[in-house]
mmCIF file of C-alpha atoms in Angstrom:
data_model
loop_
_atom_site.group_PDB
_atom_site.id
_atom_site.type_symbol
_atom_site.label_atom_id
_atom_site.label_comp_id
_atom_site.label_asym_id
_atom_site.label_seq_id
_atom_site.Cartn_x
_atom_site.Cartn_y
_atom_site.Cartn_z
ATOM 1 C CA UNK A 1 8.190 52.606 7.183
ATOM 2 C CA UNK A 2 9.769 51.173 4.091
ATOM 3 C CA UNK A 3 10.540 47.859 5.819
ATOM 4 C CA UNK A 4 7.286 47.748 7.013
ATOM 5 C CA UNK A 5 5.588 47.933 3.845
ATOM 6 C CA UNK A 6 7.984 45.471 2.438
ATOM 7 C CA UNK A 7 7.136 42.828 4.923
ATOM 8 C CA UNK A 8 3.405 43.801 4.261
ATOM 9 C CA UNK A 9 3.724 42.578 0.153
ATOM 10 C CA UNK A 10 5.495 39.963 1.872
ATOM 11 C CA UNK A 11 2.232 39.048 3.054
ATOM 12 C CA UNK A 12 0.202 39.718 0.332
ATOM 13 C CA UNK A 13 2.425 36.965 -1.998
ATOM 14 C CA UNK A 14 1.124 34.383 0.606
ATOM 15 C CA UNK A 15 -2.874 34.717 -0.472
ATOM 16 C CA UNK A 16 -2.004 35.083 -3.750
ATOM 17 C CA UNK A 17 -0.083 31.690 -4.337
ATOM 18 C CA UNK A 18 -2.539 30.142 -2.423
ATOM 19 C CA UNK A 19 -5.331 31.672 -4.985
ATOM 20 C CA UNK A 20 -3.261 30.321 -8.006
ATOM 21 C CA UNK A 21 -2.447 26.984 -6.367
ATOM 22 C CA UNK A 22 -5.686 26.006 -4.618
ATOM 23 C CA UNK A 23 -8.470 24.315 -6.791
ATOM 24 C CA UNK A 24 -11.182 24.497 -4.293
ATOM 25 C CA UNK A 25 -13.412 27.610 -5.182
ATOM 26 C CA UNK A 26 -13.809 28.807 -1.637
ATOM 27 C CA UNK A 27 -10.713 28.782 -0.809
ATOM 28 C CA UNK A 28 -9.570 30.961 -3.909
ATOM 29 C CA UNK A 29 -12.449 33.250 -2.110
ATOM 30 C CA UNK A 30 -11.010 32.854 0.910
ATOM 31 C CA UNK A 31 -7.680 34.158 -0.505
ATOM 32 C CA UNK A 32 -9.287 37.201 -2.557
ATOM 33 C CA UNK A 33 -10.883 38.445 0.881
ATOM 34 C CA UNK A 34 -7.384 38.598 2.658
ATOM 35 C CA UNK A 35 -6.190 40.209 -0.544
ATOM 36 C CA UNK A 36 -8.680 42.770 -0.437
ATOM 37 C CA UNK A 37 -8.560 43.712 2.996
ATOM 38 C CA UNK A 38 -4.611 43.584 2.716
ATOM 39 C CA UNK A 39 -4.461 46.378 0.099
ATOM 40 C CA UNK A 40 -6.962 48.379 1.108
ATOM 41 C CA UNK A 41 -4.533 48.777 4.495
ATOM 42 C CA UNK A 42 -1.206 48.885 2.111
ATOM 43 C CA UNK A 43 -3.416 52.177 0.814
ATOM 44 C CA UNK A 44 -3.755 53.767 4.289
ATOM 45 C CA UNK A 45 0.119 53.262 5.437
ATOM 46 C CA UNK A 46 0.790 54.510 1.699
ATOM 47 C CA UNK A 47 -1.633 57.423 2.052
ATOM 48 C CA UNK A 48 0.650 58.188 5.692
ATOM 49 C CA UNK A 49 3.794 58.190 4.581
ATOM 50 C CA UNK A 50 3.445 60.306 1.814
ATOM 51 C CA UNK A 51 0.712 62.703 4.063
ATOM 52 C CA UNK A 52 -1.393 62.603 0.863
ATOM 53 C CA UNK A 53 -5.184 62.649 2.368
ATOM 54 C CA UNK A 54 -7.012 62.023 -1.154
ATOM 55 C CA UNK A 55 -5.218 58.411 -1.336
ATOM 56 C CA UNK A 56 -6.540 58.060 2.033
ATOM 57 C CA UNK A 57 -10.203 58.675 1.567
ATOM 58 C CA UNK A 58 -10.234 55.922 -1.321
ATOM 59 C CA UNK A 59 -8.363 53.549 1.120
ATOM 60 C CA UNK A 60 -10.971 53.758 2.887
ATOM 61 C CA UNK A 61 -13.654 53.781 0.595
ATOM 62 C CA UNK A 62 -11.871 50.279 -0.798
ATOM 63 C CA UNK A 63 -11.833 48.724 2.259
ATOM 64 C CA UNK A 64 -16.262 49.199 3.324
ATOM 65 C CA UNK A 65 -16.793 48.948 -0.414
ATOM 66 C CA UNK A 66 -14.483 45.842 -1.541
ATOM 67 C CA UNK A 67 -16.321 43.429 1.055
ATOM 68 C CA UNK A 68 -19.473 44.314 -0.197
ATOM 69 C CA UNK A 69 -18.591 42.773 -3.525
ATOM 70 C CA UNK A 70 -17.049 39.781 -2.054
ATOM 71 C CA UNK A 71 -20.560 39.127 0.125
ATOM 72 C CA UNK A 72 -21.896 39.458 -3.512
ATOM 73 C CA UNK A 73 -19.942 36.638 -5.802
ATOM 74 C CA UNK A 74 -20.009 34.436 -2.537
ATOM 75 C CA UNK A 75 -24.138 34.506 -2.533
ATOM 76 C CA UNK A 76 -23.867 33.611 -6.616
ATOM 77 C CA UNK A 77 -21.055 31.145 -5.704
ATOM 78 C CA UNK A 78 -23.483 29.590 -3.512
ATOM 79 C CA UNK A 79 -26.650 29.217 -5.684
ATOM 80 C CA UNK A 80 -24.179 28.102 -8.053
ATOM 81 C CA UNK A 81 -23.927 24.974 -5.662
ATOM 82 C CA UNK A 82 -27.408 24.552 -4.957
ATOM 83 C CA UNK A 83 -28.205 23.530 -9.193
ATOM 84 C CA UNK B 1 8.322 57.503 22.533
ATOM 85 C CA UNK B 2 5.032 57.722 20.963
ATOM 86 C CA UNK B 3 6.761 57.082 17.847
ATOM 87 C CA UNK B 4 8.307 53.749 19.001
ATOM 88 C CA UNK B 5 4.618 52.736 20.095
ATOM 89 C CA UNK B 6 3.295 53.332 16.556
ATOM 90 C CA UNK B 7 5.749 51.568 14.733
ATOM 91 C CA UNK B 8 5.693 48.745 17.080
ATOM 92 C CA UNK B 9 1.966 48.691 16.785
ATOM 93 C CA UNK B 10 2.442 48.349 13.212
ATOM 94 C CA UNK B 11 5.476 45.685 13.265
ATOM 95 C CA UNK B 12 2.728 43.577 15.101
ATOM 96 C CA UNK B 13 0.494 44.283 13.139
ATOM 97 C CA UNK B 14 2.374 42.685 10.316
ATOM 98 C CA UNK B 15 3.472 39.670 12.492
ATOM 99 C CA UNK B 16 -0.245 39.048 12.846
ATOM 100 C CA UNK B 17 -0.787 38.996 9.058
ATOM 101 C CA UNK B 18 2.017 36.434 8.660
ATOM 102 C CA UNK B 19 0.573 34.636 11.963
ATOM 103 C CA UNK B 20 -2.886 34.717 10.002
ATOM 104 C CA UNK B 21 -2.103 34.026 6.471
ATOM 105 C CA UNK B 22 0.538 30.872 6.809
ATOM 106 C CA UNK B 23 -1.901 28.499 7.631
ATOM 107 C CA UNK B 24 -3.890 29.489 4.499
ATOM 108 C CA UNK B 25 -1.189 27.864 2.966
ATOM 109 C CA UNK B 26 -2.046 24.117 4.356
ATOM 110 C CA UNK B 27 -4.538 21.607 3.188
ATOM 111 C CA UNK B 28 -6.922 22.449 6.386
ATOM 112 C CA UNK B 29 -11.033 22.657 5.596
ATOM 113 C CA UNK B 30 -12.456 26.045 4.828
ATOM 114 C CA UNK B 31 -13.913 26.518 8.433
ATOM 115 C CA UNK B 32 -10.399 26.165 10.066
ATOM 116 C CA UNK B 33 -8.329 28.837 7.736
ATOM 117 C CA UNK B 34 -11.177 31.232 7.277
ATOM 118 C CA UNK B 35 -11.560 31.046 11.664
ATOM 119 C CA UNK B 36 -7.028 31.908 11.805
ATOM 120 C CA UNK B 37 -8.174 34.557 8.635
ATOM 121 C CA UNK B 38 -10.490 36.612 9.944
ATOM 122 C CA UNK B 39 -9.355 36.665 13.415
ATOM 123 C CA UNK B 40 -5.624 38.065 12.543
ATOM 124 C CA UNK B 41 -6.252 40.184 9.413
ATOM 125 C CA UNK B 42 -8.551 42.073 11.568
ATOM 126 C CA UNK B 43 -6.673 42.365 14.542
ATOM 127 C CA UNK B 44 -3.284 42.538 12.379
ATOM 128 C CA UNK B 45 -5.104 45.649 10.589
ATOM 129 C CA UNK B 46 -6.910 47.637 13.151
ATOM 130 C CA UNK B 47 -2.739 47.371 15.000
ATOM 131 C CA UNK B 48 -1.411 48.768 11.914
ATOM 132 C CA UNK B 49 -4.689 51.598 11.768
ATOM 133 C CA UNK B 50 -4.326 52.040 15.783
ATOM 134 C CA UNK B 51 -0.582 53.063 14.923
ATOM 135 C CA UNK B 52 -1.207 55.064 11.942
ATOM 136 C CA UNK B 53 -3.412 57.151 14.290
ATOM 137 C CA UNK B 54 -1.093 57.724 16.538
ATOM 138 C CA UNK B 55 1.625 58.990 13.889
ATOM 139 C CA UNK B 56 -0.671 61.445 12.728
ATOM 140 C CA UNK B 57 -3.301 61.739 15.034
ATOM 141 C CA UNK B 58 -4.641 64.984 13.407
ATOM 142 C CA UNK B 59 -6.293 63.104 10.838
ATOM 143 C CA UNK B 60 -8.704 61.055 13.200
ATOM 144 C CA UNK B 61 -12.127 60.926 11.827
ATOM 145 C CA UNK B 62 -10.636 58.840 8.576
ATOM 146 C CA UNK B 63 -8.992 56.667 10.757
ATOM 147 C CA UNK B 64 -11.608 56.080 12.913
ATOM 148 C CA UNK B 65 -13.747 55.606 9.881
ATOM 149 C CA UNK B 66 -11.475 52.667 8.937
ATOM 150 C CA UNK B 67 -11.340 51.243 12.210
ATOM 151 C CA UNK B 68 -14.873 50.661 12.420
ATOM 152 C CA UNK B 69 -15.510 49.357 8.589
ATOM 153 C CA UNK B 70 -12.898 47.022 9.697
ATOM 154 C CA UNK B 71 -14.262 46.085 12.940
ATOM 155 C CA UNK B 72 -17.760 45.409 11.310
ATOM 156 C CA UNK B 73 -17.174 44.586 8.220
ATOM 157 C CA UNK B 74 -15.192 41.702 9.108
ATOM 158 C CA UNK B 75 -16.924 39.931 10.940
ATOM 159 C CA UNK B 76 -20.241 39.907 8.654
ATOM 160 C CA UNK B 77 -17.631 38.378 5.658
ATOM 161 C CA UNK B 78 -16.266 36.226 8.287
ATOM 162 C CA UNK B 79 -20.106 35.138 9.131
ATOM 163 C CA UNK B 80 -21.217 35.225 4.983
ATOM 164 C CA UNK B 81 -18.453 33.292 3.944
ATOM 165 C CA UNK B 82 -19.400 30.409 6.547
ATOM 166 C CA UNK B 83 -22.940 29.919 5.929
ATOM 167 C CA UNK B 84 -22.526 30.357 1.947
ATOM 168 C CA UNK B 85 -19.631 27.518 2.153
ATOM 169 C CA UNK B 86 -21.676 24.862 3.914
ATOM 170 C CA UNK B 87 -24.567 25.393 2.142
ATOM 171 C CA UNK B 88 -23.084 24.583 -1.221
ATOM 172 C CA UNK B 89 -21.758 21.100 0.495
ATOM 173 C CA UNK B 90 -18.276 23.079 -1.037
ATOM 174 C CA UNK B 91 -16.299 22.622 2.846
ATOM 175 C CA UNK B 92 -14.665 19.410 3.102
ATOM 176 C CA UNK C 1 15.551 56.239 -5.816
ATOM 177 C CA UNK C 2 16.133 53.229 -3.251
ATOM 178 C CA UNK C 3 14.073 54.436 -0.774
ATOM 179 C CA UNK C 4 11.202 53.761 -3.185
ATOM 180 C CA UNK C 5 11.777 49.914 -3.678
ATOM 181 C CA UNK C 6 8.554 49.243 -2.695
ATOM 182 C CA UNK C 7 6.642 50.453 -5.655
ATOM 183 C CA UNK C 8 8.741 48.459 -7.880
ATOM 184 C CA UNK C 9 7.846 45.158 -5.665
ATOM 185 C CA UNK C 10 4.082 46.271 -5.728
ATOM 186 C CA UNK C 11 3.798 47.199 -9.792
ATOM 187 C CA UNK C 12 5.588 43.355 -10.011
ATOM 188 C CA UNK C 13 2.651 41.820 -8.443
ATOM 189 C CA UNK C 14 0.057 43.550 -11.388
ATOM 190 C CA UNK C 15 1.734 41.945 -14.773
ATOM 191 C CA UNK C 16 2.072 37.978 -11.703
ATOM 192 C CA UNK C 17 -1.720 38.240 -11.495
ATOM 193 C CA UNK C 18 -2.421 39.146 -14.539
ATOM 194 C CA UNK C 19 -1.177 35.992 -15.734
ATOM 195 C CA UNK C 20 -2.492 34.046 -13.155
ATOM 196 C CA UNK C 21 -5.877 35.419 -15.136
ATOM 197 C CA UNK C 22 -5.112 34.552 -18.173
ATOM 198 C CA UNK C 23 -3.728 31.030 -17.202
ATOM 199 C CA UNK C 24 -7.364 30.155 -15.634
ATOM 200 C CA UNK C 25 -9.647 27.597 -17.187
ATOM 201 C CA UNK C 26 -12.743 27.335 -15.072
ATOM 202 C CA UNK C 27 -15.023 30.697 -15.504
ATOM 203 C CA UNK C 28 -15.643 31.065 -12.498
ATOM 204 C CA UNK C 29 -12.179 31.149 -11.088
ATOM 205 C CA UNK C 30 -10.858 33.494 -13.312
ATOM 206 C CA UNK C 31 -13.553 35.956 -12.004
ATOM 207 C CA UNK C 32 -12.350 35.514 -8.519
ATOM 208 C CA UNK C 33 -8.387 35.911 -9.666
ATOM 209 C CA UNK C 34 -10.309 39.125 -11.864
ATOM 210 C CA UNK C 35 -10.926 40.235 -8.184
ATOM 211 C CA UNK C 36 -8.104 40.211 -7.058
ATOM 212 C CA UNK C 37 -6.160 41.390 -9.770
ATOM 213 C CA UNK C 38 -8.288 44.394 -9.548
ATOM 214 C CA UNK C 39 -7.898 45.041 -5.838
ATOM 215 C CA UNK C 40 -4.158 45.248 -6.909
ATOM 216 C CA UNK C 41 -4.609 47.268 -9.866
ATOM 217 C CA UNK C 42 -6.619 49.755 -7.201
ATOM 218 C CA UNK C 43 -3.070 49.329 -5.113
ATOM 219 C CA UNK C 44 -0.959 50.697 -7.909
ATOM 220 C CA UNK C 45 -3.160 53.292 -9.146
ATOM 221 C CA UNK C 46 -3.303 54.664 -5.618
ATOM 222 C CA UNK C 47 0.377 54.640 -5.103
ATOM 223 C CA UNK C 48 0.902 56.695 -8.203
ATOM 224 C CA UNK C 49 -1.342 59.101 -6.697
ATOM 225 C CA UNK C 50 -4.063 58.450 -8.922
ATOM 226 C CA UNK C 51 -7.525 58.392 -6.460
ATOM 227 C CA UNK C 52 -10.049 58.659 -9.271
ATOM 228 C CA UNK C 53 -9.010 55.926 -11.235
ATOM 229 C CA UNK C 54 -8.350 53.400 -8.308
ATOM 230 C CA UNK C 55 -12.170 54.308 -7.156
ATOM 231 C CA UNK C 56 -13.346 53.976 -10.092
ATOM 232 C CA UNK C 57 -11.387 50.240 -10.391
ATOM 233 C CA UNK C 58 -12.521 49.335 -7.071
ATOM 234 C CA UNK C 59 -16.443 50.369 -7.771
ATOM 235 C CA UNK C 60 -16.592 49.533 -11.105
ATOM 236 C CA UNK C 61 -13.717 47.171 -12.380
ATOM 237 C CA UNK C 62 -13.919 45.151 -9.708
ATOM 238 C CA UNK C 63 -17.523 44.896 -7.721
ATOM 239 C CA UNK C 64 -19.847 45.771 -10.777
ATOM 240 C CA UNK C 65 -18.090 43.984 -13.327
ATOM 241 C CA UNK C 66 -17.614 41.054 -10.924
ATOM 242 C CA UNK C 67 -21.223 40.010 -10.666
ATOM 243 C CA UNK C 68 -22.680 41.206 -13.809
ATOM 244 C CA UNK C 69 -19.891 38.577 -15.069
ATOM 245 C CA UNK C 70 -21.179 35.857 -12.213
ATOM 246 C CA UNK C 71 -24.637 36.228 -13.398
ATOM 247 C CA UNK C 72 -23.924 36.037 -17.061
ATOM 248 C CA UNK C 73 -21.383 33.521 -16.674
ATOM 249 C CA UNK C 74 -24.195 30.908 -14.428
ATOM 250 C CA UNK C 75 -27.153 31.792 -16.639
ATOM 251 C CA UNK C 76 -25.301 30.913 -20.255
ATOM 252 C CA UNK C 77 -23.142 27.664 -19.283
ATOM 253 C CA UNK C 78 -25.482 25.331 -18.896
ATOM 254 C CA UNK C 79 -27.217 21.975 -20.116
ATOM 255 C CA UNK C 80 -31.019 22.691 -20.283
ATOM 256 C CA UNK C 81 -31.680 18.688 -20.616
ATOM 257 C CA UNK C 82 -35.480 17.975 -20.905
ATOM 258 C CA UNK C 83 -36.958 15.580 -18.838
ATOM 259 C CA UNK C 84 -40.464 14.006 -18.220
ATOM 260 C CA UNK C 85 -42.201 15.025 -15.067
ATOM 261 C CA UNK C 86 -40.646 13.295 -11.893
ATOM 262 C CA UNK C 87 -44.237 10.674 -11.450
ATOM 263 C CA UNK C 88 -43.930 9.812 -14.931
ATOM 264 C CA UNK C 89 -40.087 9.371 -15.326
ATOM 265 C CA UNK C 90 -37.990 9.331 -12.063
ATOM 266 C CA UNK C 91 -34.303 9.846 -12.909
ATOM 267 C CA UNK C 92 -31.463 7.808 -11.221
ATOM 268 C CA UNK C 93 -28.905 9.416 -9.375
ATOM 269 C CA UNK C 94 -26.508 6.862 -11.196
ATOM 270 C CA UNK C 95 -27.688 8.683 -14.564
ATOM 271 C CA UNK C 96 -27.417 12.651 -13.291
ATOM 272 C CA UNK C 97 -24.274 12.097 -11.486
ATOM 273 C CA UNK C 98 -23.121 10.177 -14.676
ATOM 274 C CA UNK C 99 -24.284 13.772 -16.430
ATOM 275 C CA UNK C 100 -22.253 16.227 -14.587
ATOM 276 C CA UNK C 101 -18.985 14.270 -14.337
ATOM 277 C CA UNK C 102 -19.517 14.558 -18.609
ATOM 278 C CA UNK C 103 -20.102 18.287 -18.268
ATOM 279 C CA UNK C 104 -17.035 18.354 -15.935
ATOM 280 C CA UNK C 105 -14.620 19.100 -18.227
ATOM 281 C CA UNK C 106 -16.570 21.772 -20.074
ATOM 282 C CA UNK C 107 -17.648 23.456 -16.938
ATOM 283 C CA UNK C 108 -20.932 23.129 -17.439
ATOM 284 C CA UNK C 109 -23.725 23.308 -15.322
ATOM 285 C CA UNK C 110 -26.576 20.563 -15.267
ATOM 286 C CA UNK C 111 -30.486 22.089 -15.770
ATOM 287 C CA UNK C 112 -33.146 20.019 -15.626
ATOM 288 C CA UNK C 113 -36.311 21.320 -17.009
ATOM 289 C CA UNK C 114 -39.673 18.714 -16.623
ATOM 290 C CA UNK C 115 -42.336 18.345 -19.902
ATOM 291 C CA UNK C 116 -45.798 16.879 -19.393
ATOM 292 C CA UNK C 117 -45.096 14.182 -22.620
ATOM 293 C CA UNK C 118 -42.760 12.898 -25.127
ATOM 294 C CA UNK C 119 -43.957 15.096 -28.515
ATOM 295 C CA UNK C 120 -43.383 18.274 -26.150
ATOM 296 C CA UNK C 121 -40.298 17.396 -25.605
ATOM 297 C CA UNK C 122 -39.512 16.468 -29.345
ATOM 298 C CA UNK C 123 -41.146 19.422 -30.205
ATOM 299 C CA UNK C 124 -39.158 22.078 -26.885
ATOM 300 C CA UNK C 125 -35.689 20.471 -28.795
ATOM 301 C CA UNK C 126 -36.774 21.242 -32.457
ATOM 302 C CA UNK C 127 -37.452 25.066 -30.978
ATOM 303 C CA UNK C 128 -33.911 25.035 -29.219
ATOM 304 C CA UNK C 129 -35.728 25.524 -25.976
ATOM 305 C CA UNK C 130 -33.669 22.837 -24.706
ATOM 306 C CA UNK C 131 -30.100 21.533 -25.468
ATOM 307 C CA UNK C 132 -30.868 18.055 -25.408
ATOM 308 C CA UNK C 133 -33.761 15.631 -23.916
ATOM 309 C CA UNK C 134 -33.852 11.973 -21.935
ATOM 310 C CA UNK C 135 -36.241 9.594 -22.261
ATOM 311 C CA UNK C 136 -36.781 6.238 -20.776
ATOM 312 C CA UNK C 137 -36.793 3.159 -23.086
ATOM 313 C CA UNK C 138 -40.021 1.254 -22.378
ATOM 314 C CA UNK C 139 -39.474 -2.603 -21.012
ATOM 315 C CA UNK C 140 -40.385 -4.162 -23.422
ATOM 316 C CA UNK C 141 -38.076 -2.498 -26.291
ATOM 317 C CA UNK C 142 -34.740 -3.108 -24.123
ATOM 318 C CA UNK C 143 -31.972 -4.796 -26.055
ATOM 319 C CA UNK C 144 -29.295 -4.309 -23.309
ATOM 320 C CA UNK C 145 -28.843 -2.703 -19.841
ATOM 321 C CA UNK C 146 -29.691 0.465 -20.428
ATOM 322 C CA UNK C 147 -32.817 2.308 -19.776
ATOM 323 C CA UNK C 148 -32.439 5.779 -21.112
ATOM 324 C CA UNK C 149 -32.388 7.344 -24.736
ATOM 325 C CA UNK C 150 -30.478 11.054 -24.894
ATOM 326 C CA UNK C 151 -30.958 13.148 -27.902
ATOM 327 C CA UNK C 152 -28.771 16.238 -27.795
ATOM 328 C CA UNK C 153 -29.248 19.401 -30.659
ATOM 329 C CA UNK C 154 -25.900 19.200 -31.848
ATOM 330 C CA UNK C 155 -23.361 16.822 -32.441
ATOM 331 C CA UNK C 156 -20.928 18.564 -30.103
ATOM 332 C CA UNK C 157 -22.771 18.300 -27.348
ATOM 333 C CA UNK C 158 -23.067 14.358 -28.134
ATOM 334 C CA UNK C 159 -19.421 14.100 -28.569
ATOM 335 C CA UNK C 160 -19.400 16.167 -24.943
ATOM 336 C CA UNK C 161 -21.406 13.395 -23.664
ATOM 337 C CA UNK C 162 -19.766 10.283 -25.027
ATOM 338 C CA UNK C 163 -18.175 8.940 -22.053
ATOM 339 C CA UNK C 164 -18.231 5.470 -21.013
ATOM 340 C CA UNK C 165 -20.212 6.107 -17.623
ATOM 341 C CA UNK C 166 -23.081 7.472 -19.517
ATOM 342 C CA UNK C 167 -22.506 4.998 -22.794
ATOM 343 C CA UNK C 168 -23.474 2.255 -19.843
ATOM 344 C CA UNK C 169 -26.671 3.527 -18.728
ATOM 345 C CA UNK C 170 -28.101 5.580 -21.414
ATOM 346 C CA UNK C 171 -28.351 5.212 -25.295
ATOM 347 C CA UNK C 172 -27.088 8.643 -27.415
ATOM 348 C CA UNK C 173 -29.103 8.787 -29.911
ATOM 349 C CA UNK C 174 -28.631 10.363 -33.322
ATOM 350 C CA UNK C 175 -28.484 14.175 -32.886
ATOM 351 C CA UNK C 176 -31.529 16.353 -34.568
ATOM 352 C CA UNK C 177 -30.052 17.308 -37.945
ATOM 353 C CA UNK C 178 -33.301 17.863 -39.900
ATOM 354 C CA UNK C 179 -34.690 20.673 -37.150
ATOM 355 C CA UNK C 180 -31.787 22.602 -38.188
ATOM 356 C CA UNK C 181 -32.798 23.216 -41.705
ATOM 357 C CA UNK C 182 -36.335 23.370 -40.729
ATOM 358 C CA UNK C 183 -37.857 27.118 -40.163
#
């Protein structure tokens, strides 16, 4: 399990260069929504191995609530655009 | 044995993130990394969920719970993201 | 003690993005990195066992602060530049594009707001309704190329827009001391 969730912030250093390296603004968004999803799931295996229930609710609270706000800044992003 | 299943449910499920994310990395348009994105982080994460569930499948409901916030909510970021990036003339 | 390596690695990531923050220039950037800094700050909290606060990041910290942020952040950076109604004065694409590559830097947006004549405009920038106006310079009073008098409220905005694309087709005029001391 500890390799596992090793290999999984292996995966999370990948979006986050890209957010700090990339100029474009979408795909910084693009980056944040892998980021968000990626946690959220680091919270569940977390909430497993240590067969601690409360972490797990707010895993998965994270993970239907943290898209919402992403749907939100990309709908400002966008009007942003427009002028 | 249904140990070995979860864990290698979960080891893909990691390989998928990697498979997903490593293209984010290129100079590709929006369309063509957010298309690898969505389709392996959720299929990478509903793996890992699958084979959380069946380490502990007493705790089902929560699981299940996750499962389908994944399944769905995925797909209508995957869909928001596209339509808000080619409005804005922002995809290249 | 090394079987919990992991929440070493995942506390390093909170102090990385939290530079990555700090180091951001464009506004609306660093709200996206504040995003993501606070899905990991929800990460850690969680992994120390701490539920409330890393619901409490995720709701408030991150979503609500987010877009209160975005739409404070789009409504105050902007040029209000008065214009003339679009029959009376149409405006080049040479001279708006010419406009936002000056506000570039500053990350500024570009807001065009239309007056029906001249002494409303005069009169919208003396009541700071508008950050600075364009007007066209009539045929006959043309010394060189350019077709366009800007008046901005203050003189950093004219040293803002002092760039030789806009020096070529417009004419900065003197900025509007005397409103200031004005009531």
């Amino acid at each position: 399990m500890n390799g596992i969730l090793i290999a999984m912030i292996g995966a999370l250093l990948l979006p986050i260069y890209e957010a700090w390296q990339d100029e474009d603004i979408w795909q910084k968004m693009l980056a944040f929504a892998s980021i968000a999803t990626k946690t959220s799931i680091m919270i569940l295996v977390v909430s497993v191995l240590r067969d601690d229930w409360m972490i797990g609710v707010v895993g998965v609270l994270i993970l239907s609530v943290g898209n919402a706000a992403l749907m939100l800044l990309a709908h400002i992003l966008r009007r942003l655009n427009e002028g | 044995m249904i140990d070995n299943i979860s864990y290698g449910l979960m080891v893909l499920g990691v390989v998928f993130w990697f498979w997903g994310t490593v293209p984010l990395l290129g100079h590709r348009s929006v369309l063509y990394k957010l298309h690898s994105l969505s389709v392996s982080d959720t299929l990478g994460s509903m793996a890992i969920v699958v084979g959380l569930l069946l380490k502990i499948p007493r705790e089902w409901p929560l699981l299940l719970l996750a499962l389908i916030s994944l399944a769905i909510w995925n797909t209508v970021l995957g869909y928001v993201l596209a339509y808000c990036s080619s409005q804005g003339g922002g995809n290249d | 003690m090394t079987d919990e390596i992991y929440v070493f690695a995942i506390m390093l990531l909170l102090p990385l993005s939290a530079g990555m923050l700090v180091a951001q220039t464009n506004p609306y950037h660093a709200l996206i990195i504040r995003g993501i800094l606070g899905a990991i700050a929800a990460l850690v909290y969680a992994l120390f066992g701490a539920a409330d606060v890393a619901l409490t990041e995720a709701l408030v910290g991150t979503m609500l602060s987010i877009t209160l942020y975005a739409v404070a952040v789009r409504s105050s950076m902007s040029l209000r530049l008065g214009v003339l109604e679009p029959e009376a004065m149409p405006l080049s694409a040479e001279l708006t594009q010419a406009l936002r590559q000056a506000l570039q830097p500053a990350h500024l947006r570009l807001e065009l707001l239309p007056y029906g004549d001249p002494t409303a405009l005069q009169q919208a920038l003396g009541e700071k309704e508008i950050h600075a106006l364009c007007l066209p310079i009539p045929v006959s009073d043309r010394t060189d190329k350019r077709n366009y008098r800007l008046q901005t409220r203050t003189p950093r905005l004219q040293q803002l827009l002092n760039t030789e694309s806009l020096q070529a087709i417009a004419h900065l005029d003197e900025t509007l001391q005397h409103s200031e001391s004005q009531p």
